[in-house]
Tab-separated table of C-alpha atoms and ligand atoms in Angstrom:
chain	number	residue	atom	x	y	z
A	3	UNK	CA	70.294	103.080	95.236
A	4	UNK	CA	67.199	103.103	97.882
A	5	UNK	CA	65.136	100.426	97.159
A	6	UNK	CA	61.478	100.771	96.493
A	7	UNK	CA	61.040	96.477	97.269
A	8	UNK	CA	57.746	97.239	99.573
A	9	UNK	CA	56.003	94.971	101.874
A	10	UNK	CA	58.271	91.896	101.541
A	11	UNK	CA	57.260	89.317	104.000
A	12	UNK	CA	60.078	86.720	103.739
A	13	UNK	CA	58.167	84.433	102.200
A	14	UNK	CA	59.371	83.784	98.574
A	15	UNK	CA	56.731	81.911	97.076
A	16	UNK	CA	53.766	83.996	98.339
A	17	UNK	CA	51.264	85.701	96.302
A	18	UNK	CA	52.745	88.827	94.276
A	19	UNK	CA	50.334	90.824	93.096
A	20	UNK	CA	51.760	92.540	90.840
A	21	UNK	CA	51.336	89.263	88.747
A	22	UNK	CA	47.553	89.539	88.546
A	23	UNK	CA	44.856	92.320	86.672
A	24	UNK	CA	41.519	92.908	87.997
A	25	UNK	CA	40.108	89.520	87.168
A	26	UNK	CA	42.654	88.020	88.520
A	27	UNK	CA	42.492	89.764	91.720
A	28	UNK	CA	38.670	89.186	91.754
A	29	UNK	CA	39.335	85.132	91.294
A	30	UNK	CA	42.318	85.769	94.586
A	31	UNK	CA	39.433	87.173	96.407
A	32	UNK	CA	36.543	84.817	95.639
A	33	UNK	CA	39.595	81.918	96.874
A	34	UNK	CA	39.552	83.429	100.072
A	35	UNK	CA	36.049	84.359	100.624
A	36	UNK	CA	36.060	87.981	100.113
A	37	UNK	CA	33.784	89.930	97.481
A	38	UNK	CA	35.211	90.375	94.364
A	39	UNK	CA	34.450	93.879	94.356
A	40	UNK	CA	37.911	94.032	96.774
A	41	UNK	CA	39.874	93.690	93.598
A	42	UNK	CA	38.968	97.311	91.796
A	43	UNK	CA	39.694	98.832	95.376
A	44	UNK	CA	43.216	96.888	95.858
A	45	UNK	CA	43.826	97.918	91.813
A	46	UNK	CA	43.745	101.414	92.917
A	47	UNK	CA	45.684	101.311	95.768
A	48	UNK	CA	48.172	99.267	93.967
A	49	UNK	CA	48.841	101.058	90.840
A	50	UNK	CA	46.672	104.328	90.973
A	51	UNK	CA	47.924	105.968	94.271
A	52	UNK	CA	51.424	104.006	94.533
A	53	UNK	CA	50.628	102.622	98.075
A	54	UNK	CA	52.143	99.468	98.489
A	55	UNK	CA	52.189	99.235	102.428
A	56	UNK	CA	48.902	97.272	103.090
A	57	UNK	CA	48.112	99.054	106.625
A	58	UNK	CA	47.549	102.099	104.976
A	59	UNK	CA	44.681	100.522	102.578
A	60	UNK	CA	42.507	102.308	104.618
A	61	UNK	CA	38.907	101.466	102.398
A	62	UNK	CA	39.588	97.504	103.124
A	63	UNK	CA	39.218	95.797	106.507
A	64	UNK	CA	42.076	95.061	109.458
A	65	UNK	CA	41.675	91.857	108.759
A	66	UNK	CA	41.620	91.595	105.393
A	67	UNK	CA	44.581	94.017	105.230
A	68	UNK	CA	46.758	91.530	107.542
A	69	UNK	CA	45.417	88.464	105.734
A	70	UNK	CA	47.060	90.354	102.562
A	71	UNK	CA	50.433	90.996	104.523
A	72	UNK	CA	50.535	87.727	105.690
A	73	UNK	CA	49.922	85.828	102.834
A	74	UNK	CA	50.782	88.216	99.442
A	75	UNK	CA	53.823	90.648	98.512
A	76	UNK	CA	54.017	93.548	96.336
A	77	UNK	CA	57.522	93.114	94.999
A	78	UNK	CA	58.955	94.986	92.258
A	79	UNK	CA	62.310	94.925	91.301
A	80	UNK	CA	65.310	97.395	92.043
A	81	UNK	CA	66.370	100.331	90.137
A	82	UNK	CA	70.250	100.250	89.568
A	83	UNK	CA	70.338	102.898	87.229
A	84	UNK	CA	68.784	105.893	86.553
A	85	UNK	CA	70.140	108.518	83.932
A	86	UNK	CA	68.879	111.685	82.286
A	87	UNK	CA	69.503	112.712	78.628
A	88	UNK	CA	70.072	115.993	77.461
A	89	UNK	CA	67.043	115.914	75.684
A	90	UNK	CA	64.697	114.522	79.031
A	91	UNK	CA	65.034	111.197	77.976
A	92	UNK	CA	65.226	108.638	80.727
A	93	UNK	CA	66.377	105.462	81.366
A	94	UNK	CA	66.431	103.132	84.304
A	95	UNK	CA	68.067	99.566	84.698
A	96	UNK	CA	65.895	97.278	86.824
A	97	UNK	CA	67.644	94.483	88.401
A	98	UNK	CA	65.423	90.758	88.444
A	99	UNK	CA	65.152	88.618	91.343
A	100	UNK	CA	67.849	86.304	89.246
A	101	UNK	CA	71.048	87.551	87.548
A	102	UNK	CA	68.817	89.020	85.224
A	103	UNK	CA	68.649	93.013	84.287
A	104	UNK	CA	66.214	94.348	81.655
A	105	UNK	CA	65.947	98.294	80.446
A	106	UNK	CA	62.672	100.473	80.466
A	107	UNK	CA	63.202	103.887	78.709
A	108	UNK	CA	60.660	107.762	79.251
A	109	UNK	CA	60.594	109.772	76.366
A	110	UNK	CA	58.835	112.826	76.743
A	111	UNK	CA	57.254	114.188	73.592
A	112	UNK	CA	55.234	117.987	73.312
A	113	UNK	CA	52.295	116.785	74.053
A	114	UNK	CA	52.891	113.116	75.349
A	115	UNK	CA	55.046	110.875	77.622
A	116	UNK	CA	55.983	107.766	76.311
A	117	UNK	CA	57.197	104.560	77.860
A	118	UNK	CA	59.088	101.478	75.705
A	119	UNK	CA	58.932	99.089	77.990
A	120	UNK	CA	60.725	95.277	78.097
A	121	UNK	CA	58.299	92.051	77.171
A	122	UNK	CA	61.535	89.499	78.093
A	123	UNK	CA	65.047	89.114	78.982
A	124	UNK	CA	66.829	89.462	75.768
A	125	UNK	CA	65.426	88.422	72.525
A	126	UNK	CA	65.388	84.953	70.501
A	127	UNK	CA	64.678	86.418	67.252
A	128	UNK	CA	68.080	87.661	66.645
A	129	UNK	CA	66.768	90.786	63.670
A	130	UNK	CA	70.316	91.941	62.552
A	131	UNK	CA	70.397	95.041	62.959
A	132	UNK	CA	69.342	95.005	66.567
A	133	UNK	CA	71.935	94.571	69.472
A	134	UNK	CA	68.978	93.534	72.329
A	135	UNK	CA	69.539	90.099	69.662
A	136	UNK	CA	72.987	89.655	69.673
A	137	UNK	CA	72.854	89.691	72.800
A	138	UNK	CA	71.095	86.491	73.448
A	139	UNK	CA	68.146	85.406	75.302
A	140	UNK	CA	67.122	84.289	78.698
A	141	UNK	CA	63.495	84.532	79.867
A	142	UNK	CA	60.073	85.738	79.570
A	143	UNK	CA	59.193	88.480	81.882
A	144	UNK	CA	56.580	88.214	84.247
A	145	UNK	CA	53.116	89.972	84.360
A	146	UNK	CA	54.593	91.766	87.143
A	147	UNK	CA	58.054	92.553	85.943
A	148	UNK	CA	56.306	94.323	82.965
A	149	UNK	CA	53.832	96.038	84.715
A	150	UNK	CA	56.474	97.222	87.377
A	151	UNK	CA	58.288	99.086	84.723
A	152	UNK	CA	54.492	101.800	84.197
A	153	UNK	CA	54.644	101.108	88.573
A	154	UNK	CA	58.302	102.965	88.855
A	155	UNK	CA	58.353	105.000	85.887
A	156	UNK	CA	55.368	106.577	87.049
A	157	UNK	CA	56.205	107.061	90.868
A	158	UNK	CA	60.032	108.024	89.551
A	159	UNK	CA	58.789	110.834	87.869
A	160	UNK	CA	55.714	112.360	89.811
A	161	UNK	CA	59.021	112.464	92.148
A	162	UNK	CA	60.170	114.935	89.855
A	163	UNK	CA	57.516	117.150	90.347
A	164	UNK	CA	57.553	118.748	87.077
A	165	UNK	CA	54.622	119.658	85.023
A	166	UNK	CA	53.711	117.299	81.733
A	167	UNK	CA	56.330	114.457	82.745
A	168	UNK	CA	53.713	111.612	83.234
A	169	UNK	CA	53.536	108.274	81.255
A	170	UNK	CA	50.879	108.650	78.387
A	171	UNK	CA	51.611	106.348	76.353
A	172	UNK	CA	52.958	102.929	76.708
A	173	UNK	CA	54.531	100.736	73.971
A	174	UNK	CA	55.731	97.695	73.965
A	175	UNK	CA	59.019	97.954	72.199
A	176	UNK	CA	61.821	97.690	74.488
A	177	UNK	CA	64.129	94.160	74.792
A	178	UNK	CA	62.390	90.965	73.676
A	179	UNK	CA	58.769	89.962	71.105
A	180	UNK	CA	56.409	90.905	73.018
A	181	UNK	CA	54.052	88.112	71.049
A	182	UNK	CA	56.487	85.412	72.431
A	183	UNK	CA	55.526	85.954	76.030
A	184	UNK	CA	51.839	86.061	75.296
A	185	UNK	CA	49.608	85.772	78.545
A	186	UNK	CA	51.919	87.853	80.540
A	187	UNK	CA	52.059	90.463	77.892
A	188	UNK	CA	48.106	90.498	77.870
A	189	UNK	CA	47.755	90.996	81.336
A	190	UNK	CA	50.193	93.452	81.772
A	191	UNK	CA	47.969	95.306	78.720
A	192	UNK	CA	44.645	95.041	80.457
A	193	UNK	CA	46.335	96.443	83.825
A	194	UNK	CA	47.301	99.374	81.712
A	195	UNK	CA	44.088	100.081	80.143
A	196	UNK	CA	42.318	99.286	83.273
A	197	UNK	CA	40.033	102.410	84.717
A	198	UNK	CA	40.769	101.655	87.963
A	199	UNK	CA	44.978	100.747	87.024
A	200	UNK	CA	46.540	103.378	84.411
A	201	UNK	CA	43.501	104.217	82.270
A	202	UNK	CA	45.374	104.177	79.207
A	203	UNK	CA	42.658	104.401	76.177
A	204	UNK	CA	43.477	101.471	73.468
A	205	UNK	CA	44.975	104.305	71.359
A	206	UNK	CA	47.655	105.005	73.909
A	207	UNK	CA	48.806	101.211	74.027
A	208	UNK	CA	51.109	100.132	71.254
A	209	UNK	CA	52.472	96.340	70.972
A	210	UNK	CA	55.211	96.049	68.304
A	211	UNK	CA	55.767	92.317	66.537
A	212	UNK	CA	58.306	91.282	64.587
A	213	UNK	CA	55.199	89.114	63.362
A	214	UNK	CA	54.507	86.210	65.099
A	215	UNK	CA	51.507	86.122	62.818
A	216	UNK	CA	49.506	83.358	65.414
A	217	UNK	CA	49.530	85.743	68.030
A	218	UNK	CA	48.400	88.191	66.205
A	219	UNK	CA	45.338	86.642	65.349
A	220	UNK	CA	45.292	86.108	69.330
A	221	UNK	CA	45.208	89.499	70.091
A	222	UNK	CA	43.205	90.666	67.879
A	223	UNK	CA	40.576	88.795	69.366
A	224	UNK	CA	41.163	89.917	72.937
A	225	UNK	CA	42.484	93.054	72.340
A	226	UNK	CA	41.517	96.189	70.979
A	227	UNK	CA	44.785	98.302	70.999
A	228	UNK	CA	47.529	99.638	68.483
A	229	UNK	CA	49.810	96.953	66.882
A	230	UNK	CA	53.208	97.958	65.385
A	231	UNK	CA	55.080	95.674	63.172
A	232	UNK	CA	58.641	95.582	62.255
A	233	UNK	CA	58.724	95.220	59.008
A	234	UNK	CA	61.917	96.609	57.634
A	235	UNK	CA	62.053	94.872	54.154
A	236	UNK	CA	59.456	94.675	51.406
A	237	UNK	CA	60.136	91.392	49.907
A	238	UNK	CA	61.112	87.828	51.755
A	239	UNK	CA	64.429	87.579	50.155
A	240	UNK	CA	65.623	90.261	51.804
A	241	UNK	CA	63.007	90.020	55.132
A	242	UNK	CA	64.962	86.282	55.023
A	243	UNK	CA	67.885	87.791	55.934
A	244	UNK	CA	67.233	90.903	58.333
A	245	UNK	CA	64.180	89.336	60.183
A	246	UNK	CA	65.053	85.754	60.463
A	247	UNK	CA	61.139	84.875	61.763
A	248	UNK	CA	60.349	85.897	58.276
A	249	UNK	CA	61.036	82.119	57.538
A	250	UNK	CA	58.154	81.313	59.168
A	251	UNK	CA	55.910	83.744	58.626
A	252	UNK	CA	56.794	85.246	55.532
A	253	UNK	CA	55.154	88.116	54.538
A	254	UNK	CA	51.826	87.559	52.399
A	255	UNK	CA	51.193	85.718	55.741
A	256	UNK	CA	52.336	89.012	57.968
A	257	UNK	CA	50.071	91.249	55.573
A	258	UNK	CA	46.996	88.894	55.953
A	259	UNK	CA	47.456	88.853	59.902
A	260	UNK	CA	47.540	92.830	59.550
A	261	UNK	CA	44.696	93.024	57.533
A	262	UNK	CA	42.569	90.416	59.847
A	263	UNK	CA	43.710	92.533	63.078
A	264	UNK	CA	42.370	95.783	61.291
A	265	UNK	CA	38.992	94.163	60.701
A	266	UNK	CA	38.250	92.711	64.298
A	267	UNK	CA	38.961	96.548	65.484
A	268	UNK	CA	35.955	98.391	67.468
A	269	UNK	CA	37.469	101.429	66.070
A	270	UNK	CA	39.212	102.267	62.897
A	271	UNK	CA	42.513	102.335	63.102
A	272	UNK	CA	45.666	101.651	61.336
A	273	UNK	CA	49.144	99.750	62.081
A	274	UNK	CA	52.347	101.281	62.531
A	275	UNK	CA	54.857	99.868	60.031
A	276	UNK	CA	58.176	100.090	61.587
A	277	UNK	CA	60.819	100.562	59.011
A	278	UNK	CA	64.683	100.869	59.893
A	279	UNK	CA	66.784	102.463	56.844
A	280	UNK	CA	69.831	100.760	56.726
A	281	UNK	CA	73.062	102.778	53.764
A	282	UNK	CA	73.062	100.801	50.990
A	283	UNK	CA	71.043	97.607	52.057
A	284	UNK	CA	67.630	99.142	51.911
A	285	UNK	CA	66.971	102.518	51.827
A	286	UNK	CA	66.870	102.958	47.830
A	287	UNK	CA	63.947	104.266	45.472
A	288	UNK	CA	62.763	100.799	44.303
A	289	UNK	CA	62.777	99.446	48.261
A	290	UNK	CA	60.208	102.755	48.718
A	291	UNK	CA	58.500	101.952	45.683
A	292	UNK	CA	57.961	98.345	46.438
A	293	UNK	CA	56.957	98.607	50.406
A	294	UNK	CA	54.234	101.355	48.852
A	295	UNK	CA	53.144	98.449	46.690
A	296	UNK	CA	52.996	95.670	49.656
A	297	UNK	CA	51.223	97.723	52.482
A	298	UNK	CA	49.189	98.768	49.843
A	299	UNK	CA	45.061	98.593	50.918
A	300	UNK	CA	46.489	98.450	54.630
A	301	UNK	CA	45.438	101.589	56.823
A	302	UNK	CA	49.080	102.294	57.282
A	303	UNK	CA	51.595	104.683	59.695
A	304	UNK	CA	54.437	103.935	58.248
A	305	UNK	CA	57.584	104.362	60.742
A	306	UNK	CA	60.749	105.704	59.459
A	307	UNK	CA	63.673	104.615	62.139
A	308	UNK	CA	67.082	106.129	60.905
A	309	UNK	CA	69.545	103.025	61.690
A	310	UNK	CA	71.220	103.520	65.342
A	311	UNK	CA	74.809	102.097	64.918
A	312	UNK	CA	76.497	99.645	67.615
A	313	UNK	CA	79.805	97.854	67.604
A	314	UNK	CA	80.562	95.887	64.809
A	315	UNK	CA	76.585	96.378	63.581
A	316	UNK	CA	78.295	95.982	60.460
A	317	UNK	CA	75.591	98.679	59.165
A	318	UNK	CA	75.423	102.041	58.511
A	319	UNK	CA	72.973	104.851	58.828
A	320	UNK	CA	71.194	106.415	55.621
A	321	UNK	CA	72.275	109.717	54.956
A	322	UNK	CA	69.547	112.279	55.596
A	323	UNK	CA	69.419	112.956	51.969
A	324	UNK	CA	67.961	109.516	50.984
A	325	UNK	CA	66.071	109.315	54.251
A	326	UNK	CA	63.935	112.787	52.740
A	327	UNK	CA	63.619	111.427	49.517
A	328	UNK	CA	62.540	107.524	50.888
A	329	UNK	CA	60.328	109.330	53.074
A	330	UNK	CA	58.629	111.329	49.706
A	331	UNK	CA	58.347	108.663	47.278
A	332	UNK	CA	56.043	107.155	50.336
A	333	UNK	CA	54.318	110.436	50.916
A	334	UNK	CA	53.335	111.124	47.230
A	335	UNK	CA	51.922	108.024	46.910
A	336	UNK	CA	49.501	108.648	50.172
A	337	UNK	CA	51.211	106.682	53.035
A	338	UNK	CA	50.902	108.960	56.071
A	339	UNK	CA	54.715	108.684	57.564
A	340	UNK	CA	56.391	109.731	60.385
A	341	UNK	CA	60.660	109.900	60.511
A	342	UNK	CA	61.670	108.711	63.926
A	343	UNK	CA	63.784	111.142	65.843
A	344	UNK	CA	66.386	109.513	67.736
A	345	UNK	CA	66.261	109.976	71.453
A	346	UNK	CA	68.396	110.015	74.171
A	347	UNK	CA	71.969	108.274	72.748
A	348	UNK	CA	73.939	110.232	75.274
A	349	UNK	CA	72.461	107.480	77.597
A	350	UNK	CA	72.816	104.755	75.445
A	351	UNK	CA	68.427	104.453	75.217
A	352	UNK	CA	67.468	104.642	71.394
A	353	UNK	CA	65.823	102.172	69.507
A	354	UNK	CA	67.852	98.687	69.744
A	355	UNK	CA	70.239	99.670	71.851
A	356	UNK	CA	68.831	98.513	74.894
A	357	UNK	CA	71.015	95.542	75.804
A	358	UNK	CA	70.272	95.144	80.031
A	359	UNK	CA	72.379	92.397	81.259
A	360	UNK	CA	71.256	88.964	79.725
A	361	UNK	CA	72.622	86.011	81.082
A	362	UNK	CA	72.394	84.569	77.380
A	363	UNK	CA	70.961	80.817	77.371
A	364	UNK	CA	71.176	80.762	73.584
A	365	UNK	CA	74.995	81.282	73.549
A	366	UNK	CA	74.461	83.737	70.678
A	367	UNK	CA	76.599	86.414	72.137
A	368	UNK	CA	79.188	83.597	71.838
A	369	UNK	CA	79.603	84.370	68.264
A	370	UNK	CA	79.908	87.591	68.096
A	371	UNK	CA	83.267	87.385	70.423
A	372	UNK	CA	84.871	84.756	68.538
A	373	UNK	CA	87.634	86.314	66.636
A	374	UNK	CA	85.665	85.927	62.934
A	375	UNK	CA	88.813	85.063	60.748
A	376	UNK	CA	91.798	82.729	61.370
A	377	UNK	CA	89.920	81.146	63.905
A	378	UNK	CA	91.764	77.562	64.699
A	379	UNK	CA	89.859	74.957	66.383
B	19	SAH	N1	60.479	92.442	68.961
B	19	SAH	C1	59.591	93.564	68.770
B	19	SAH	C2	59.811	94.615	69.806
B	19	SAH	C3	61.168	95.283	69.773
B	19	SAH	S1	60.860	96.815	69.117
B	19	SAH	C4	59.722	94.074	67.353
B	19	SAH	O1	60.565	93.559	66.630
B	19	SAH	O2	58.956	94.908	66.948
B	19	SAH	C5	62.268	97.481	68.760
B	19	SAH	C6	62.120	98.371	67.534
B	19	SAH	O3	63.385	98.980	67.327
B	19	SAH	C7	61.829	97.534	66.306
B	19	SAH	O4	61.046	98.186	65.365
B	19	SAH	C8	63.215	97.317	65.788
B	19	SAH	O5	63.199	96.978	64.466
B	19	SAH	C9	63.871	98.648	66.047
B	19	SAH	N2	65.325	98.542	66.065
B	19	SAH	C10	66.072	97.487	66.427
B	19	SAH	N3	67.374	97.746	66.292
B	19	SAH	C11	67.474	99.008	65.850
B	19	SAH	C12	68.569	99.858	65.555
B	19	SAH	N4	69.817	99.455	65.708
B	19	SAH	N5	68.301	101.102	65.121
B	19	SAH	C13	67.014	101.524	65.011
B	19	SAH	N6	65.947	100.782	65.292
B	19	SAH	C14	66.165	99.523	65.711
């Protein structure tokens, strides 16, 4: 596949911009004597009008221009797959500078485009029902490995030239916590909802947490955007065993963090509650009854996901039956809800199926190969 790897200069450990948002930029520029007023004009040209070779910058100086091919790059990484669903779904595999490959998936809505884009190489938190967990972790993404995903997404489909397929919407719920990789999550963000970057308005910019309840007191203080958070049980026995960071920050904590990220808000707003029905394990009337009773004073969307099965998951999906009459005991007792629809499985890009290629440092995957019974050692 053609690559779009633009003005690489050769030199590895140079400057790539893609790393840094405005301020960051402005603090580059003020380093090498330059007004910092350089930084909203190199923003635009960057991520606004997709030019990444520096000649044709043609609002900043010669010499500034080859001082910036000299010394920076504007590197993203490759695409090495791109695939259509039936339904206009799309996915593309983006191959790292290492042996690394991460997933970034378009799903185009009526009246929205929406992007789940990757906060790290795999995931350490090892939720199981997901397969991103099982299959291990490696790395935190960079600022400019997640911000390259909006770069190509929205380039690859202006390409397309077809009316109302443009990224509206970003969230943050591809492979890996996004809370886990902090600072280069947060920049990435501000890039986004940058005037002079994307423009995304804070209602357009979703983060979703398995709650890492810390960092959500972080970001509520820098941030003022959506938050989802996985809940998926509503007690800690059972959060114990699905969401294993629920030993940590079980979830009195989680519903305090919520509650304190509502509050520091500009505007009112609610979280997304992200709630995977699994047959049998916790889809029944009481599990309905009891969530209503724990988000309960919360400004709540709750999320219905209907369960998307992988190899030996070992779980199956909720019959649509129960998932109507889950989603009504919530409804009756005023939660707004919304049932996921699953997109694009023909191309292997629904919710927790994104698996990349991970070279796994936790060895996880390891387990899940063994052969489980008469294993001799
Ligand atoms: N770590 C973050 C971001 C990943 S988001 C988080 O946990 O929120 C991925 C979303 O897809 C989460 O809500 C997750 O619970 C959900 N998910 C994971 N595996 C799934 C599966 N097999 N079927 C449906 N949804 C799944």
């Amino acid at each position: 596949m053609r690559s779009l790897i633009a003005q690489d200069n050769g030199v590895s450990a140079a400057l790539n911009l893609l790393d840094r948002d405005r301020r960051g930029l402005e603090e580059y520029f003020s380093e090498i004597g330059e007004k910092p007023f350089r930084a909203s004009q190199l923003i635009q040209w960057i991520h606004q009008k997709a030019v990444t070779d520096f000649q044709q910058m043609t609002n900043i100086s010669q010499a500034l221009r080859d001082h910036l091919q000299q010394n920076t790059v504007i590197h993203l990484p490759e695409v090495v797959y791109d695939a259509t669903s039936a339904d206009g779904t799309r996915k593309w595999l983006l191959q790292l500078d290492d042996e690394n490959r991460i997933e970034t998936v378009y799903i185009p809505e009526d009246d929205r485009g929406t992007l789940c884009v990757s906060s790290q190489v795999g995931c350490a938190l090892d939720c199981s029902f997901c397969s991103t967990g099982r299959r291990g972790f490696n790395r935190n993404l960079t600022t400019a490995e997640i911000i390259s995903q909006v770069w190509l997404a929205t380039y690859l489909l202006d390409e397309e030239k077809k009316p109302g397929r443009k990224v509206t919407n970003v969230v943050l719920m591809g492979m890996g916590e996004p809370l886990l990789n902090f600072d280069n999550v947060v920049r990435a963000v501000r890039i986004m909802m940058d005037d002079f970057a994307y423009g995304l308005s804070k209602r357009r910019v979703t983060i979703s947490t398995a709650g890492v309840v810390p960092a959500i007191d972080r970001l509520g203080d820098l941030l003022d955007m959506r938050l989802a958070v996985s809940l998926h049980a509503p007690d800690d026995q059972l959060r114990n065993s699905l969401v294993p960071l629920n030993r940590k920050y079980p979830l009195q904590e989680l519903m305090d963090a919520c509650r304190r990220f509502i509050d520091k808000q500009n505007t009112r707003s609610r979280i997304t509650f992200e709630y995977v029905l699994l047959d049998g394990v916790k889809d029944s009337d009481q599990h309905a009854r009891a969530l209503v009773k724990l988000v309960k004073g919360i400004p709540t969307l709750m999320n219905l996901i209907p369960f998307n099965p992988f190899a030996d998951s070992g779980y199956r999906t909720s019959p649509r039956k129960r998932v109507e009459r889950f989603n009504k005991i919530l409804a009756d007792a005023g939660i707004t809800t919304v049932v996921r629809r699953t997109r694009g499985e023909d191309i292997d890009a629904a919710c927790g199926q994104l698996v990349g290629k991970i070279e796994d440092k936790s060895r996880r995957h390891r387990r899940f190969e063994e052969p489980r019974i008469g294993m001799q050692t």
